[in-house]
Coordinates of N, CA, C and O in Angstrom, one line a residue:
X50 N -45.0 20.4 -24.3 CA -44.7 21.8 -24.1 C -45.6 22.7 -24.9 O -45.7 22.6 -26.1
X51 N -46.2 23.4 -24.3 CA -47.5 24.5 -24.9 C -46.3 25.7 -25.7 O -45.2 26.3 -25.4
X52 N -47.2 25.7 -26.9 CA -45.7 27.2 -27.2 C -46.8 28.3 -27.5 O -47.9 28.3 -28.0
X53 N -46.0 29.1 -27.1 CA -47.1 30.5 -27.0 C -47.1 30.9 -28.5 O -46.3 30.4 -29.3
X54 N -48.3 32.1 -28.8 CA -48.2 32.4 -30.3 C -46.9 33.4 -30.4 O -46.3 33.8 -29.4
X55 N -46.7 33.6 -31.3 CA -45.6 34.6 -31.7 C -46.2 35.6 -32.9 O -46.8 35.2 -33.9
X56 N -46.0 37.2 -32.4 CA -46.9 38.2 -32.9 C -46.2 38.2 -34.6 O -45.0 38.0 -34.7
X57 N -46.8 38.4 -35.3 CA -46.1 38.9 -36.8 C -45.2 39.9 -36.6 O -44.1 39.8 -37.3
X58 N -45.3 41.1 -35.7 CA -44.9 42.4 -35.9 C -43.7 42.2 -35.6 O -42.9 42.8 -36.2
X59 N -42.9 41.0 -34.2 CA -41.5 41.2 -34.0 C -40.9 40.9 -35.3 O -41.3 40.3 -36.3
X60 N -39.2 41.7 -34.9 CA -38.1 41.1 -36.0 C -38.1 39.5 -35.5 O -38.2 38.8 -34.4
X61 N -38.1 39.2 -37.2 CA -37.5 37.3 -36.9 C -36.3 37.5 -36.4 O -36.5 36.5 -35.6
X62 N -35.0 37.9 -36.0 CA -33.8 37.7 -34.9 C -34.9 37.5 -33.7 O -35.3 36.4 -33.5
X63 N -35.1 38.3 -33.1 CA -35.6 38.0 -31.8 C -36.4 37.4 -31.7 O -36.8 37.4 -30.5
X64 N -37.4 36.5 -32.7 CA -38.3 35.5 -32.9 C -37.4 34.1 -32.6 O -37.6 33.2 -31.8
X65 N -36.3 34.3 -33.5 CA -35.5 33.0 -33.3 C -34.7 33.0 -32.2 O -34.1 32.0 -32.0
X66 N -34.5 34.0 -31.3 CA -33.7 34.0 -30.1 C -34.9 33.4 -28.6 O -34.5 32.9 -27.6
X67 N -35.7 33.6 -28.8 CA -37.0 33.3 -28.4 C -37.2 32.0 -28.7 O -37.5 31.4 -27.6
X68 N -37.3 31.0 -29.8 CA -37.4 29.9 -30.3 C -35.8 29.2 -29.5 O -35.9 28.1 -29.1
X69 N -35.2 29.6 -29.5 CA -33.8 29.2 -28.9 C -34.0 29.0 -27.7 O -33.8 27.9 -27.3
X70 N -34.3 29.8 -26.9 CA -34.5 30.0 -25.0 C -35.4 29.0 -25.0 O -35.2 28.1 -24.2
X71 N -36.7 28.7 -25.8 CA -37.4 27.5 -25.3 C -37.1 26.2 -25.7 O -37.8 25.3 -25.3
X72 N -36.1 26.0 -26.7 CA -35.4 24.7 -27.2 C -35.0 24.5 -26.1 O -35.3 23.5 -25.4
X73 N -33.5 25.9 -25.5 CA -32.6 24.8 -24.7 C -33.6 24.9 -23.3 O -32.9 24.6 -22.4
X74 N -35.1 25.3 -22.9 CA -35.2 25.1 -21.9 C -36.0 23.7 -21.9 O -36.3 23.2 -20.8
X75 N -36.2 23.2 -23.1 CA -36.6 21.6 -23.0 C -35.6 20.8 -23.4 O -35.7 19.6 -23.1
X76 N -34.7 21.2 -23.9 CA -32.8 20.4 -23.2 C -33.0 20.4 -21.8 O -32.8 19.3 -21.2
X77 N -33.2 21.3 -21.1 CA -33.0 21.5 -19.5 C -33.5 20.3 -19.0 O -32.8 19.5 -18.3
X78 N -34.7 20.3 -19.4 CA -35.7 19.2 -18.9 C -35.1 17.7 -19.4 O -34.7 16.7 -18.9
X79 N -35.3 17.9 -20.3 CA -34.4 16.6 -20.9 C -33.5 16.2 -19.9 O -33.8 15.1 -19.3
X80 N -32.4 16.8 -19.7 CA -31.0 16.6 -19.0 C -31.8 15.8 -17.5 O -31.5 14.7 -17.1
X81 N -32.8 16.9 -16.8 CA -32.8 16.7 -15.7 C -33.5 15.3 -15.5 O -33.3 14.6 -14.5
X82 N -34.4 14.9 -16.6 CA -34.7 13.5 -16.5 C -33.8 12.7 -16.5 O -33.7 11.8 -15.6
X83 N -33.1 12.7 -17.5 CA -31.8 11.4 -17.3 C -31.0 11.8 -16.3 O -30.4 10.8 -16.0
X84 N -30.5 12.8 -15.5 CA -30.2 12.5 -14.5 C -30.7 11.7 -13.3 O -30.1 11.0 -12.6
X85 N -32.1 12.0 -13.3 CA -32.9 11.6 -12.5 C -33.0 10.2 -12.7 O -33.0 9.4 -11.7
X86 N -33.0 9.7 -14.0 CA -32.8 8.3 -14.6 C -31.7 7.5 -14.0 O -31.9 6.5 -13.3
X87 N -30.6 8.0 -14.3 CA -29.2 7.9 -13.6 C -29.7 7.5 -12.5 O -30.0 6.3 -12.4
X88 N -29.7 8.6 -11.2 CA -29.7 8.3 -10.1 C -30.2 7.1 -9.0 O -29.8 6.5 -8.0
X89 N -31.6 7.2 -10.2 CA -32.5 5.7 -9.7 C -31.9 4.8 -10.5 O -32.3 3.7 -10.2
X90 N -31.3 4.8 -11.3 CA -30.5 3.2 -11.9 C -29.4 3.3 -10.6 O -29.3 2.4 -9.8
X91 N -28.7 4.3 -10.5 CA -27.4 3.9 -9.1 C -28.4 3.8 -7.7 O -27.9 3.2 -6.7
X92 N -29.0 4.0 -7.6 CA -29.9 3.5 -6.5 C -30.0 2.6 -6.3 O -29.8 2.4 -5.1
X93 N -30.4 1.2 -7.2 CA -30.2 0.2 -7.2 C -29.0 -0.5 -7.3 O -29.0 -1.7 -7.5
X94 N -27.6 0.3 -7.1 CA -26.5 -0.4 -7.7 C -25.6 -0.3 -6.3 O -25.2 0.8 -5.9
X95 N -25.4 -1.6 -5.5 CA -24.9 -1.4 -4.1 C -23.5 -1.1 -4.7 O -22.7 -1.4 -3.8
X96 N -23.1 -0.7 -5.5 CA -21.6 -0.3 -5.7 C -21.3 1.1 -5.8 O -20.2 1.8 -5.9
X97 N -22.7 1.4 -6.0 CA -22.5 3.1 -6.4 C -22.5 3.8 -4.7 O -23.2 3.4 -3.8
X98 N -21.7 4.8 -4.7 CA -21.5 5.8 -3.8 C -22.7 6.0 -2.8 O -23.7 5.5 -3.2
X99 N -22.9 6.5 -1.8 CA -23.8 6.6 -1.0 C -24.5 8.1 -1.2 O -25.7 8.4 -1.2
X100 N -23.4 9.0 -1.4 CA -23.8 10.7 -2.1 C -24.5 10.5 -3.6 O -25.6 11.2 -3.8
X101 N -24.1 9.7 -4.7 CA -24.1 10.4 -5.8 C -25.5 10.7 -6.1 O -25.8 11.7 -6.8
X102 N -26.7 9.7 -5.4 CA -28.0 10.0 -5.6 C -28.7 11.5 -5.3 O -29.7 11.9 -6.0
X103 N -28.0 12.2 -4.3 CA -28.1 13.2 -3.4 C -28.0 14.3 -4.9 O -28.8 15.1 -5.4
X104 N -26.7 14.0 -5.1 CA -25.8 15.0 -5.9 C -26.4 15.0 -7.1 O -26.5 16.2 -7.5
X105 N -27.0 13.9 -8.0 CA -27.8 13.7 -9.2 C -28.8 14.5 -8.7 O -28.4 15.7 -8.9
X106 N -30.0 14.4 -8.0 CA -30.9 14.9 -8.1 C -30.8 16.4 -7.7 O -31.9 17.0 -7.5
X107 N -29.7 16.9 -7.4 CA -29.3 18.5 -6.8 C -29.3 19.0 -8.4 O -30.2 19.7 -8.9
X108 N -27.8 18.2 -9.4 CA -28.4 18.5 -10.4 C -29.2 18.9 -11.4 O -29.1 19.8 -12.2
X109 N -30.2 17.7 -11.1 CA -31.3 17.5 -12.5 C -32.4 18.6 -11.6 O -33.2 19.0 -12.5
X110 N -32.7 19.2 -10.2 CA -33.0 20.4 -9.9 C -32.6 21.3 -10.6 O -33.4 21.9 -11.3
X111 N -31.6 21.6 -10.6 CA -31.4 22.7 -11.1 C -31.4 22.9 -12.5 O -31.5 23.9 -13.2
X112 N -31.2 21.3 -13.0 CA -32.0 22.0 -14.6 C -33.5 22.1 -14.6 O -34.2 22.5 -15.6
X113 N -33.9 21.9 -13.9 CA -35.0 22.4 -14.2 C -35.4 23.9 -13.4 O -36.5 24.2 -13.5
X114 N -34.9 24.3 -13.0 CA -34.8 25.8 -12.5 C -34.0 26.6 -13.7 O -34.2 27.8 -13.8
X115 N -33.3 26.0 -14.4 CA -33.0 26.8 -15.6 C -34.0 26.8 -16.8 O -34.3 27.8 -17.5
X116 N -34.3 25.5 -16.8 CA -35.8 25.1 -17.9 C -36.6 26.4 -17.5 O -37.0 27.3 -18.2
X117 N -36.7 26.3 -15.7 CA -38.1 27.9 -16.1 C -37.6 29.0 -16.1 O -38.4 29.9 -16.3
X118 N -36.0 29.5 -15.9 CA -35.9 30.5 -16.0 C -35.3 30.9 -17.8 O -35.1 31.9 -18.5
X119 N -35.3 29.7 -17.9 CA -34.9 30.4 -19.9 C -36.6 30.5 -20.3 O -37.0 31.2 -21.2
X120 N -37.4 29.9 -19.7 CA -38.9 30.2 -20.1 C -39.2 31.5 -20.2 O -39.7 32.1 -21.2
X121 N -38.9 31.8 -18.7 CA -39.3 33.1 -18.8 C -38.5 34.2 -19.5 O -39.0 35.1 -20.0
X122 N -36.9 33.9 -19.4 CA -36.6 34.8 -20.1 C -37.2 35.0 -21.8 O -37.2 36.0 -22.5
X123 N -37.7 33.7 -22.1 CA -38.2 33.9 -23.7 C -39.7 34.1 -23.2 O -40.5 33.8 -24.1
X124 N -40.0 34.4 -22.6 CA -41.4 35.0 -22.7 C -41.2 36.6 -22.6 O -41.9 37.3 -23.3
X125 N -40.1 37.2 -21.7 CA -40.0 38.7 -21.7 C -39.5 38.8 -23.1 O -40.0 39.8 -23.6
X126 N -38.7 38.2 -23.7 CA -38.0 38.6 -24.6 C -39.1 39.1 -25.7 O -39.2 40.3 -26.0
X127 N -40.1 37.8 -26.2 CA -41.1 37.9 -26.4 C -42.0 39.2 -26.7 O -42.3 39.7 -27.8
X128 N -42.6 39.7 -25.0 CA -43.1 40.7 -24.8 C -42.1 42.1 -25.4 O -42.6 43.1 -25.8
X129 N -40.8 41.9 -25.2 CA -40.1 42.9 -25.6 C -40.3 43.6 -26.7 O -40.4 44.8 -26.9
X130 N -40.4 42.1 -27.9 CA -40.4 42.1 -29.1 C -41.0 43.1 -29.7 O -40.5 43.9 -30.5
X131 N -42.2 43.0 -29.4 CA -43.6 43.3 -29.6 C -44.0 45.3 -29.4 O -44.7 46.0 -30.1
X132 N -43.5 45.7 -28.3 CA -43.0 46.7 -27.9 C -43.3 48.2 -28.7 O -42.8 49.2 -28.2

């Protein structure tokens, strides 16, 4: 994950709220891999459900649509900062 510079001039609160949005948006990602893990381990498992694969990877989409939208929200935040 590339991390952008952070100007001197913002308050550290909003430095660290910024530092937070791109933690949990590489939790996001995280999550969405082991889902995706998951799903291809139950892919192979003729006992598992015929949906859950469907439904895993709906999930682990959508973490990662939250991964870029906490991005960006810490990049406006960011620009806010700075202001």
């Amino acid at each position: 994950m590339a991390t952008e510079p952070r100007p001197a001039t913002a308050a550290p609160e909003l430095l660290a709220y910024v530092d937070g949005l791109r933690v949990d948006a590489d939790r996001m990602e995280g999550y969405a891999g082991r889902l995706r893990g998951v799903a291809e381990t139950l892919g192979r498992c003729a006992e598992a459900p015929e949906w859950s694969g469907a439904v895993l990877e709906r999930q682990a989409s959508a973490c990662v649509t939250a991964a870029v939208q906490l991005r960006a929200a810490a990049a406006a935040l960011l620009a806010h900062a700075v202001e």
